[in-house]
Short mmCIF file of N, CA and C in Angstrom, two decimals:
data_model
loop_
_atom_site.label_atom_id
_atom_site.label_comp_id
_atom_site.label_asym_id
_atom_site.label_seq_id
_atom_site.Cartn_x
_atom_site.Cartn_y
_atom_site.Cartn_z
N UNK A 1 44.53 6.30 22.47
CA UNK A 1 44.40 6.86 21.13
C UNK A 1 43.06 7.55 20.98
N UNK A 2 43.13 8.63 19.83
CA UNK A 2 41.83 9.11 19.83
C UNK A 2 40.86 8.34 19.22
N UNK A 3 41.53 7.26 18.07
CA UNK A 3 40.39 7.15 17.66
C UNK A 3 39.34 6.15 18.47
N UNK A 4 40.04 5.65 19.80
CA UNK A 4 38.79 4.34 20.33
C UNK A 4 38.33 5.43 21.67
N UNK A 5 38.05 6.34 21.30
CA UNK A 5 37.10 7.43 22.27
C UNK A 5 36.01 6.55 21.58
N UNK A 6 35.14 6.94 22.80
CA UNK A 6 33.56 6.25 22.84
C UNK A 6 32.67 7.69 22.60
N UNK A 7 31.58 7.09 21.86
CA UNK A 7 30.98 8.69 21.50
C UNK A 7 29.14 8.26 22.01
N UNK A 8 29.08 9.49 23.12
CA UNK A 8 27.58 8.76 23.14
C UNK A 8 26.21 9.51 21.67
N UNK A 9 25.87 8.68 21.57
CA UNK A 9 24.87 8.83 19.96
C UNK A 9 23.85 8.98 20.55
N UNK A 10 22.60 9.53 20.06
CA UNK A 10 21.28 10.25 20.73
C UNK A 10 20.50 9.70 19.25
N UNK A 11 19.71 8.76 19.21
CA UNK A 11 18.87 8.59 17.90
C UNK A 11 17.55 8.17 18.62
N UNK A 12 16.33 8.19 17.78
CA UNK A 12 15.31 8.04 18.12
C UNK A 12 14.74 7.28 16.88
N UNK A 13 14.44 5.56 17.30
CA UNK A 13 14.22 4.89 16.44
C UNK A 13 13.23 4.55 16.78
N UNK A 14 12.45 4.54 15.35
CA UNK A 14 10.87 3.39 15.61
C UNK A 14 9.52 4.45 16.90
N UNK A 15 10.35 5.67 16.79
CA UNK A 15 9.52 6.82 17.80
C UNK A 15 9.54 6.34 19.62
N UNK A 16 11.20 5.66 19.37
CA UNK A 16 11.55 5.21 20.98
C UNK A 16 13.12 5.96 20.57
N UNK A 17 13.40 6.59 22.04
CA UNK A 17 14.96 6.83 22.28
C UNK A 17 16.18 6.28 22.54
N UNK A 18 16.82 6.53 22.31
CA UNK A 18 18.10 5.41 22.40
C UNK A 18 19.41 6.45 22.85
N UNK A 19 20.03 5.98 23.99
CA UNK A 19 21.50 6.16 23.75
C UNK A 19 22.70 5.52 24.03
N UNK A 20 23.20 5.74 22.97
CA UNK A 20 24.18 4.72 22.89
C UNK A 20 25.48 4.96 23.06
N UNK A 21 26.58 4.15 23.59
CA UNK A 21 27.84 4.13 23.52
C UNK A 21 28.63 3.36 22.29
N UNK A 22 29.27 4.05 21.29
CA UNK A 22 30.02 3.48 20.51
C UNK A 22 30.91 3.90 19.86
N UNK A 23 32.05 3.27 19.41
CA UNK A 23 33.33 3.57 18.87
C UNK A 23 32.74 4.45 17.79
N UNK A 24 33.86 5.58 17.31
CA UNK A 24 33.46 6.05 15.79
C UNK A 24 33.18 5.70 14.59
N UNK A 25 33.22 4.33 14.76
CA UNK A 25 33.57 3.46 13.47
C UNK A 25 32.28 2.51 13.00
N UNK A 26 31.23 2.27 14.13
CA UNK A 26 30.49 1.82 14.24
C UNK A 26 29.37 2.43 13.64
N UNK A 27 28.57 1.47 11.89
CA UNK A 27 27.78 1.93 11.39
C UNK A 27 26.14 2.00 12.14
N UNK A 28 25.54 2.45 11.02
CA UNK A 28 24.39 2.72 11.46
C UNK A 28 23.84 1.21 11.78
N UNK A 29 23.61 0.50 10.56
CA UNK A 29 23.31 -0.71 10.60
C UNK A 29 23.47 -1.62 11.62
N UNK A 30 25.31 -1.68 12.20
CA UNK A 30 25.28 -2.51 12.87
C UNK A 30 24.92 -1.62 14.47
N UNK A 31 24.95 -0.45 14.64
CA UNK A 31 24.40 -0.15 15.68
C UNK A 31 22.73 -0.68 16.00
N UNK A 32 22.20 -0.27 14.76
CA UNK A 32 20.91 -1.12 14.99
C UNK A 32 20.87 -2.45 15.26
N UNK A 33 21.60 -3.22 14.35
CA UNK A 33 21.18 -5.09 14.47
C UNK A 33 21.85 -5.47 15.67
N UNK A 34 23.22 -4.67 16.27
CA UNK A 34 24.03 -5.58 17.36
C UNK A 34 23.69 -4.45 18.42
N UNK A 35 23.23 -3.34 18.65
CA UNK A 35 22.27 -2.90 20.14
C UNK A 35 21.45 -2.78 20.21
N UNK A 36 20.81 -2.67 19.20
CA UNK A 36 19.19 -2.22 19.35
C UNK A 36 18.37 -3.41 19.19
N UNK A 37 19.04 -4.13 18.86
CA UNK A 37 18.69 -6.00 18.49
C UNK A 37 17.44 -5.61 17.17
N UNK A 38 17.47 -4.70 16.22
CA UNK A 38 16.67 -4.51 15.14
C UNK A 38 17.10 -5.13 14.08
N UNK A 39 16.84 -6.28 14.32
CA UNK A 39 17.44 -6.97 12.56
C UNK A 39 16.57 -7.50 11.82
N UNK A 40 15.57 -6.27 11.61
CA UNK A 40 14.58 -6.85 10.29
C UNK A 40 15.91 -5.98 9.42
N UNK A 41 16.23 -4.99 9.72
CA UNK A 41 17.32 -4.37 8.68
C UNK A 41 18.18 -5.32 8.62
N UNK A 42 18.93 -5.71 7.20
CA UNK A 42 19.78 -6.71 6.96
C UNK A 42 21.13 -6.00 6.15
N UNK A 43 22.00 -6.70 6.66
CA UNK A 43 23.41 -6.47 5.55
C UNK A 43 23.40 -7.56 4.66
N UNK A 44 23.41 -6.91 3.45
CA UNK A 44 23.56 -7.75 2.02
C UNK A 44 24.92 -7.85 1.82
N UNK A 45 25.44 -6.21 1.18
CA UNK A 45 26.75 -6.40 0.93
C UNK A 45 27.87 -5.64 1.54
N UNK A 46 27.17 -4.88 2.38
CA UNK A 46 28.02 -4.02 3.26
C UNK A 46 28.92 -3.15 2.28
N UNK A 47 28.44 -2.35 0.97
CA UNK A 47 29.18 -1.68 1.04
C UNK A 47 28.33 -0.77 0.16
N UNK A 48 27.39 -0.98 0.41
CA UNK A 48 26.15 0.23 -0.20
C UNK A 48 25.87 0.10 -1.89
N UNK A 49 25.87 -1.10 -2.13
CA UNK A 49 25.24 -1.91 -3.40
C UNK A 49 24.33 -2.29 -3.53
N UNK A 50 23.68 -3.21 -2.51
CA UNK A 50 22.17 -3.65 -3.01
C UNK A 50 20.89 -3.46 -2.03
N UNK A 51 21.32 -2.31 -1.58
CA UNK A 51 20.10 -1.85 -0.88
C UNK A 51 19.71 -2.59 0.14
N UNK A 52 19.86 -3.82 1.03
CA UNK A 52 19.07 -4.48 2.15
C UNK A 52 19.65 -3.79 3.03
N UNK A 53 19.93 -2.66 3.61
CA UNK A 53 20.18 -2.10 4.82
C UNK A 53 19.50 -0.42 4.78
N UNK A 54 18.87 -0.75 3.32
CA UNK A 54 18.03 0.82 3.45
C UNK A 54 16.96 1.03 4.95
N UNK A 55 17.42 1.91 5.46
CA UNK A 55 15.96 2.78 6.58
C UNK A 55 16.16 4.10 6.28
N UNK A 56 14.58 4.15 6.85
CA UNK A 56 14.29 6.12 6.59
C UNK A 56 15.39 6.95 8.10
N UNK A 57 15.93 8.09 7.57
CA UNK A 57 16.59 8.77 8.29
C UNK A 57 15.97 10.19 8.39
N UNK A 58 14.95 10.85 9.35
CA UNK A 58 14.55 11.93 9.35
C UNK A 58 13.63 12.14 7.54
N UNK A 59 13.30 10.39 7.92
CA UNK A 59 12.06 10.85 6.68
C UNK A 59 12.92 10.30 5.30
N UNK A 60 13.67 10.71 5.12
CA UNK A 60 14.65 9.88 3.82
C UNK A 60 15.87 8.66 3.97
N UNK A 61 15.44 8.26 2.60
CA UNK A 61 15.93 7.17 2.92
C UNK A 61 17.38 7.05 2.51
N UNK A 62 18.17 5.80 3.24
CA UNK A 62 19.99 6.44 3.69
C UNK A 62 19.84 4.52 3.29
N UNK A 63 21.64 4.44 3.40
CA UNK A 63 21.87 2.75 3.46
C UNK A 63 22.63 3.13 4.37
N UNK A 64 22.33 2.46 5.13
CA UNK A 64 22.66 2.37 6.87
C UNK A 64 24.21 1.58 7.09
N UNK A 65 24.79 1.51 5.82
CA UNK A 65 26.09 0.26 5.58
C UNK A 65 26.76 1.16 5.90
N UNK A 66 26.54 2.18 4.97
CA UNK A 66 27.79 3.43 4.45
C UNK A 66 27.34 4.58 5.38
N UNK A 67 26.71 4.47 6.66
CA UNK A 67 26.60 5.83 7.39
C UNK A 67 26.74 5.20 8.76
N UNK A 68 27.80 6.35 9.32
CA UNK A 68 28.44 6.00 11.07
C UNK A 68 27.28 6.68 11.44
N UNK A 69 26.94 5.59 12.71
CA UNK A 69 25.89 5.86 13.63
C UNK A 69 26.42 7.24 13.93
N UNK A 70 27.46 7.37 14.33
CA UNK A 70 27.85 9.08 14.79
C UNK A 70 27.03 10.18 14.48
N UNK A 71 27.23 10.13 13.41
CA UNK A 71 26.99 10.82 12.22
C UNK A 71 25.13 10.85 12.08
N UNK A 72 24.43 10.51 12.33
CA UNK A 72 23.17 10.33 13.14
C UNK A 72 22.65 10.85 14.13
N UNK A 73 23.73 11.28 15.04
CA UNK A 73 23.11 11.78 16.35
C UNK A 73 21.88 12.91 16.41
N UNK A 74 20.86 12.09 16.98
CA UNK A 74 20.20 13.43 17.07
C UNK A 74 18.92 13.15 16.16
N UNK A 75 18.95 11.87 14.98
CA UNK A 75 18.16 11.83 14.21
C UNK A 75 16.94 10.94 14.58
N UNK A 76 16.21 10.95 13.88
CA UNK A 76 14.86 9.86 13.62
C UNK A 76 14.86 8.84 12.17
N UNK A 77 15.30 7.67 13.04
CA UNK A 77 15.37 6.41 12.30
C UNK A 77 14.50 5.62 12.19
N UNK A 78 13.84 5.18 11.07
CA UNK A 78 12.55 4.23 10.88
C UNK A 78 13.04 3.39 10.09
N UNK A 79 12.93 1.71 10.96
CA UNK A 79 13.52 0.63 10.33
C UNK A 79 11.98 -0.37 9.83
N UNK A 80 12.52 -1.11 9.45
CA UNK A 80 11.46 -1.82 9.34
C UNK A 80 9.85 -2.26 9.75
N UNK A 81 10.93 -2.59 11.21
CA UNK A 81 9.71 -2.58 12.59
C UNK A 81 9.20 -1.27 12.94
N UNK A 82 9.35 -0.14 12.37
CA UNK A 82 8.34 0.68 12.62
C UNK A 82 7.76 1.07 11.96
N UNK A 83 7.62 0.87 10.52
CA UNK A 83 6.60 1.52 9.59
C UNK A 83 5.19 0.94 9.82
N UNK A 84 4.67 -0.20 10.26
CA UNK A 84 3.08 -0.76 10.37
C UNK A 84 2.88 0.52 12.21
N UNK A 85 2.00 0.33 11.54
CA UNK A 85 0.99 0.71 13.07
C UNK A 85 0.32 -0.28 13.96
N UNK A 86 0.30 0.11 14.85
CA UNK A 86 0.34 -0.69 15.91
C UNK A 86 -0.79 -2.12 15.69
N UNK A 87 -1.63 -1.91 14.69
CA UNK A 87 -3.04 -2.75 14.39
C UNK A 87 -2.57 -3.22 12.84
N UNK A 88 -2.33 -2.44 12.32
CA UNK A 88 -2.40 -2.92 11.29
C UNK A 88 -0.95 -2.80 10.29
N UNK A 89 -0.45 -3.49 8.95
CA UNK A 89 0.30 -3.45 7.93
C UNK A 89 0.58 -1.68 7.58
N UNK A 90 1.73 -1.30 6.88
CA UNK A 90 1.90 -0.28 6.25
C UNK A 90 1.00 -0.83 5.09
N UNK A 91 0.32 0.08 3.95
CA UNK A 91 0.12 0.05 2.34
C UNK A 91 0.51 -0.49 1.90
N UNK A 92 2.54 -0.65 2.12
CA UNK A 92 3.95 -1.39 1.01
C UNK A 92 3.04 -2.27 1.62
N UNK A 93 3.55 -2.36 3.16
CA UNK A 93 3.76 -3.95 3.27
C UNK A 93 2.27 -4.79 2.62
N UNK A 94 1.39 -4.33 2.91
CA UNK A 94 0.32 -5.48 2.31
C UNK A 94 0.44 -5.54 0.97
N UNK A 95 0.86 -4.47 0.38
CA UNK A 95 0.71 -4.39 -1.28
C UNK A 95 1.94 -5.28 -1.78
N UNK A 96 2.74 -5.54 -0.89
CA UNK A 96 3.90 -6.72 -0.96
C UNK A 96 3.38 -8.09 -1.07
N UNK A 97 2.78 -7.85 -0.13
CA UNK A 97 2.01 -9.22 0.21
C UNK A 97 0.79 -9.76 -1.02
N UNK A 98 -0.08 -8.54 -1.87
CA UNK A 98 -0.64 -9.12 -2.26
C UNK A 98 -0.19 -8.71 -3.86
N UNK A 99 0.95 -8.27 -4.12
CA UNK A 99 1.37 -8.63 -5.32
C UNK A 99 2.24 -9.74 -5.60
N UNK A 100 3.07 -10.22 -4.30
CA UNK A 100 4.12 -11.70 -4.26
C UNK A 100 4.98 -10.92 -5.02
N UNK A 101 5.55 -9.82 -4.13
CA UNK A 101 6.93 -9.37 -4.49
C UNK A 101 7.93 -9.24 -3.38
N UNK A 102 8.14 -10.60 -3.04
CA UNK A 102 9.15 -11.28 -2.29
C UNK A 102 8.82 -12.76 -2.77
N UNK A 103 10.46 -13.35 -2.74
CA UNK A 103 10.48 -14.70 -2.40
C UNK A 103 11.13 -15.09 -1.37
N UNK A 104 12.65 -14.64 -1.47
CA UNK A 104 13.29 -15.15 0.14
C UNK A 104 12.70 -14.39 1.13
N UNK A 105 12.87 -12.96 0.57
CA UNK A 105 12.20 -11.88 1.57
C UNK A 105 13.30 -11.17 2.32
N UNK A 106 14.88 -11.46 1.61
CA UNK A 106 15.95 -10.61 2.49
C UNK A 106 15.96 -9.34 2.25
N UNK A 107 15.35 -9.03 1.13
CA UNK A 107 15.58 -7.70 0.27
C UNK A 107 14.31 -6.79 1.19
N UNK A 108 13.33 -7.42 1.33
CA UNK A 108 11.95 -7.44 1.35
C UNK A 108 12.31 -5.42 2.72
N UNK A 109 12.85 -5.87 3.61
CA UNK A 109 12.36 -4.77 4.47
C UNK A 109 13.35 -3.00 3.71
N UNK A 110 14.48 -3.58 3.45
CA UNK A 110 15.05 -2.87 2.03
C UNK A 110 14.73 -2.03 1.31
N UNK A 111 13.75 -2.92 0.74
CA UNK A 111 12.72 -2.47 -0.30
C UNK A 111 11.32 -1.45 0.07
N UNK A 112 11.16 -1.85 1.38
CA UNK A 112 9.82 -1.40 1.53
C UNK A 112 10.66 -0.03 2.13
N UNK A 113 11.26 -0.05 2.79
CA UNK A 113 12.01 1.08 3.12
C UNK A 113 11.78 2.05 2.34
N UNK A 114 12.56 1.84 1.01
CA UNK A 114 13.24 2.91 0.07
C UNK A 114 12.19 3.17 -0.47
N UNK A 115 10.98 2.11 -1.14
CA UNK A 115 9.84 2.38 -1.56
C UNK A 115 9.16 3.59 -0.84
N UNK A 116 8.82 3.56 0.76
CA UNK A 116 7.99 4.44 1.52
C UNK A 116 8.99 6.02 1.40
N UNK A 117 10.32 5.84 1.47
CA UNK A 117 10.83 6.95 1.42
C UNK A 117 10.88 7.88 0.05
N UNK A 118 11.11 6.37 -1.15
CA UNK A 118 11.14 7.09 -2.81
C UNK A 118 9.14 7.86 -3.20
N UNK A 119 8.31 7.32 -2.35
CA UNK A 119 6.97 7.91 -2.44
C UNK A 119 7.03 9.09 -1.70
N UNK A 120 7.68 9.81 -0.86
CA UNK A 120 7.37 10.71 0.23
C UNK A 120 8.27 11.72 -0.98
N UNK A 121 9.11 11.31 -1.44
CA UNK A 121 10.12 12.51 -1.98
C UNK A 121 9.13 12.90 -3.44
N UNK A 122 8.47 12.04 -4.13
CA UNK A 122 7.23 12.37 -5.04
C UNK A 122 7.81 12.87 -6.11
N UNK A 123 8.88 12.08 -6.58
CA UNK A 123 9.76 12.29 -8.11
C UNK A 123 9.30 11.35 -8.96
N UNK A 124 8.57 10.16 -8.84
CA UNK A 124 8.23 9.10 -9.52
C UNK A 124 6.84 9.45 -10.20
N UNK A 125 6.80 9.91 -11.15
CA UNK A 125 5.00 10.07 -12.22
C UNK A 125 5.04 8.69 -12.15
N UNK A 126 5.99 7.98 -13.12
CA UNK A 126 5.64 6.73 -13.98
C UNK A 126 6.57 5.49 -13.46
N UNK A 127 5.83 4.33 -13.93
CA UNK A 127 6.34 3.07 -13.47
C UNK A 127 8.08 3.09 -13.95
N UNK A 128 8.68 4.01 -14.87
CA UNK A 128 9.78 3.65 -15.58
C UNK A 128 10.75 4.49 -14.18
N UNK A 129 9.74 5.44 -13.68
CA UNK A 129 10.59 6.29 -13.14
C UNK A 129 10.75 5.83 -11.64
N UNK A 130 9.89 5.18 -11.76
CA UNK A 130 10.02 3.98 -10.33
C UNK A 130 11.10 3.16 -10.00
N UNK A 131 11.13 2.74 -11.41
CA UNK A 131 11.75 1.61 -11.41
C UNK A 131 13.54 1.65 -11.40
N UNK A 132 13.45 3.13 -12.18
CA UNK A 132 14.52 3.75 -12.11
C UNK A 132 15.20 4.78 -10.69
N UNK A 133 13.97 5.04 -9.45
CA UNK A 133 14.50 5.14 -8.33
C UNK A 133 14.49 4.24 -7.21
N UNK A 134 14.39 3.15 -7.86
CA UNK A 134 14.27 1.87 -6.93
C UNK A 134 15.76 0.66 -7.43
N UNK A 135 16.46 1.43 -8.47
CA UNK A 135 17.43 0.69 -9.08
C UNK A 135 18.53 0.42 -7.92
N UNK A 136 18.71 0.99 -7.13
CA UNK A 136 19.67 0.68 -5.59
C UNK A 136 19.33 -0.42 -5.04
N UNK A 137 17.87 -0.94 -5.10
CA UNK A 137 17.92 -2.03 -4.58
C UNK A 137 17.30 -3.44 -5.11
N UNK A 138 18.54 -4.08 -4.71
CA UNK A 138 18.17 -5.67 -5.58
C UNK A 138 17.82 -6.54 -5.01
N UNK A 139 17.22 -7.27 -5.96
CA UNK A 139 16.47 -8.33 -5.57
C UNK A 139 17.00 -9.95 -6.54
N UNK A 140 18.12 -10.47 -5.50
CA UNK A 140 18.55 -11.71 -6.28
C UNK A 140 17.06 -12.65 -7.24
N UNK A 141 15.84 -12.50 -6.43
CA UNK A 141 15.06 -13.92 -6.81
C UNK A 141 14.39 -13.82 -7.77
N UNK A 142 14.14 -12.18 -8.57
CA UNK A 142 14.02 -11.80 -9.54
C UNK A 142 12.24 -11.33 -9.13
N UNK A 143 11.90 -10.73 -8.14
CA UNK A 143 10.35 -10.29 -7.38
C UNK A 143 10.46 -9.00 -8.01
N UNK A 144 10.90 -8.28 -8.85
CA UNK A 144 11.36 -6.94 -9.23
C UNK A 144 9.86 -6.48 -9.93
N UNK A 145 9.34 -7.40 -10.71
CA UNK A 145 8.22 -6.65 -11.56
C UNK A 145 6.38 -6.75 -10.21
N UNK A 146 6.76 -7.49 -9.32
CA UNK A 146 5.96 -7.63 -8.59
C UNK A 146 6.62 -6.36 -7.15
N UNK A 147 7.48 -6.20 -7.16
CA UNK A 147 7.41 -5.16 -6.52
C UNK A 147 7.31 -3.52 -6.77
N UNK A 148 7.61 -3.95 -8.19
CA UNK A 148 7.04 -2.59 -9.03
C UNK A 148 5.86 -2.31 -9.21
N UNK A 149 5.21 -3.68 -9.10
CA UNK A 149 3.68 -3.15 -8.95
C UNK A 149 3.21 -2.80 -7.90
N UNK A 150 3.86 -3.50 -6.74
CA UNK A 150 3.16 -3.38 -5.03
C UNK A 150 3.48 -1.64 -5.06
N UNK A 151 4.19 -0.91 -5.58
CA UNK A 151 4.85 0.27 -5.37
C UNK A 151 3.74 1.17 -6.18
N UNK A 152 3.66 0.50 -7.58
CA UNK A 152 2.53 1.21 -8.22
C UNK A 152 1.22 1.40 -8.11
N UNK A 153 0.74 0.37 -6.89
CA UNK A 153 -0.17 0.40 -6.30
C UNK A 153 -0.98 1.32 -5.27
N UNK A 154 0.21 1.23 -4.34
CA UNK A 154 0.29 2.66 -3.57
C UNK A 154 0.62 3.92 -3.66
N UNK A 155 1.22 3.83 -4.75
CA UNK A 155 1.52 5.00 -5.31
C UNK A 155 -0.22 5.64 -5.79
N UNK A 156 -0.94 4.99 -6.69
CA UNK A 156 -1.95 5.14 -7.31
C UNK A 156 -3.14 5.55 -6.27
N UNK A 157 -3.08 4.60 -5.38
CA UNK A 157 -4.11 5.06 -3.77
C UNK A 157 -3.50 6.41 -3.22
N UNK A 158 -2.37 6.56 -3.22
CA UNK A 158 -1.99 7.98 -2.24
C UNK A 158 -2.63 9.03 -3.82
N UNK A 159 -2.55 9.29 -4.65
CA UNK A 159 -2.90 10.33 -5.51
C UNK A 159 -4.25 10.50 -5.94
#
């Protein structure tokens, strides 16, 4: 049958190459967590609701639930594990850290994701408008006003 043709995928994650063999059907996500063994990215709800499978895709940010690795080929994927530099924290991440906007911390790489990608696109003036392009992703433990600040933080240093 056509549809269990194997398709080889060409992505470049974390500024390393990858290629892969996989069915058409096979998302981004789980191409990452079950070959690339990258599972700071997490599935929440698998169906592109609460944001824990956000990574940057060629710089913007995608939910990796609802997009076939296929459909990727060719791109630059930044998951979790690659936003710090080699020495040190990304901005989010410490500004995560020192606002205590995480508690379980499932949401946590999610978040910092969409955060680094919703700052690069530079639609957010104000905390409302933050808060309102950060509404994709949830946070069961209720860390929402502490990650609005870790966001408003860096936001405030980059300008």
């Amino acid at each position: 049958m056509k549809d269990n043709v194997i398709h080889k995928v060409m992505l470049t994650v974390n500024h390393k190459d990858y290629t892969l063999q996989i069915l058409p059907w096979v998302s981004l996500l789980d191409a990452l967590r079950d070959r690339l063994n990258l599972t700071g990215t997490k599935k929440g709800c698998d169906h592109g609701q609460c944001g824990a499978c956000t990574v940057l895709c060629d710089g913007k940010r995608i939910l990796s639930c609802l997009t076939l690795a296929v459909m990727k080929n060719g791109s630059q994927i930044t998951t979790i594990e690659g936003v710090a530099g080699p020495l040190e924290l990304h901005p989010l991440q410490k500004a995560f850290i020192d606002h205590d906007a995480f508690q379980c911390g499932y949401c946590t790489p999610g978040q910092i994701c969409s955060a680094i990608g919703m700052l690069q696109e530079n639609k957010a003036a104000t905390r409302e408008e933050v808060q309102e392009l950060m509404s994709g992703n949830l946070c069961r433990c209720g860390a929402n006003s502490g990650i609005i600040d870790a966001i408003m933080e860096v936001k405030e240093q980059q300008s």
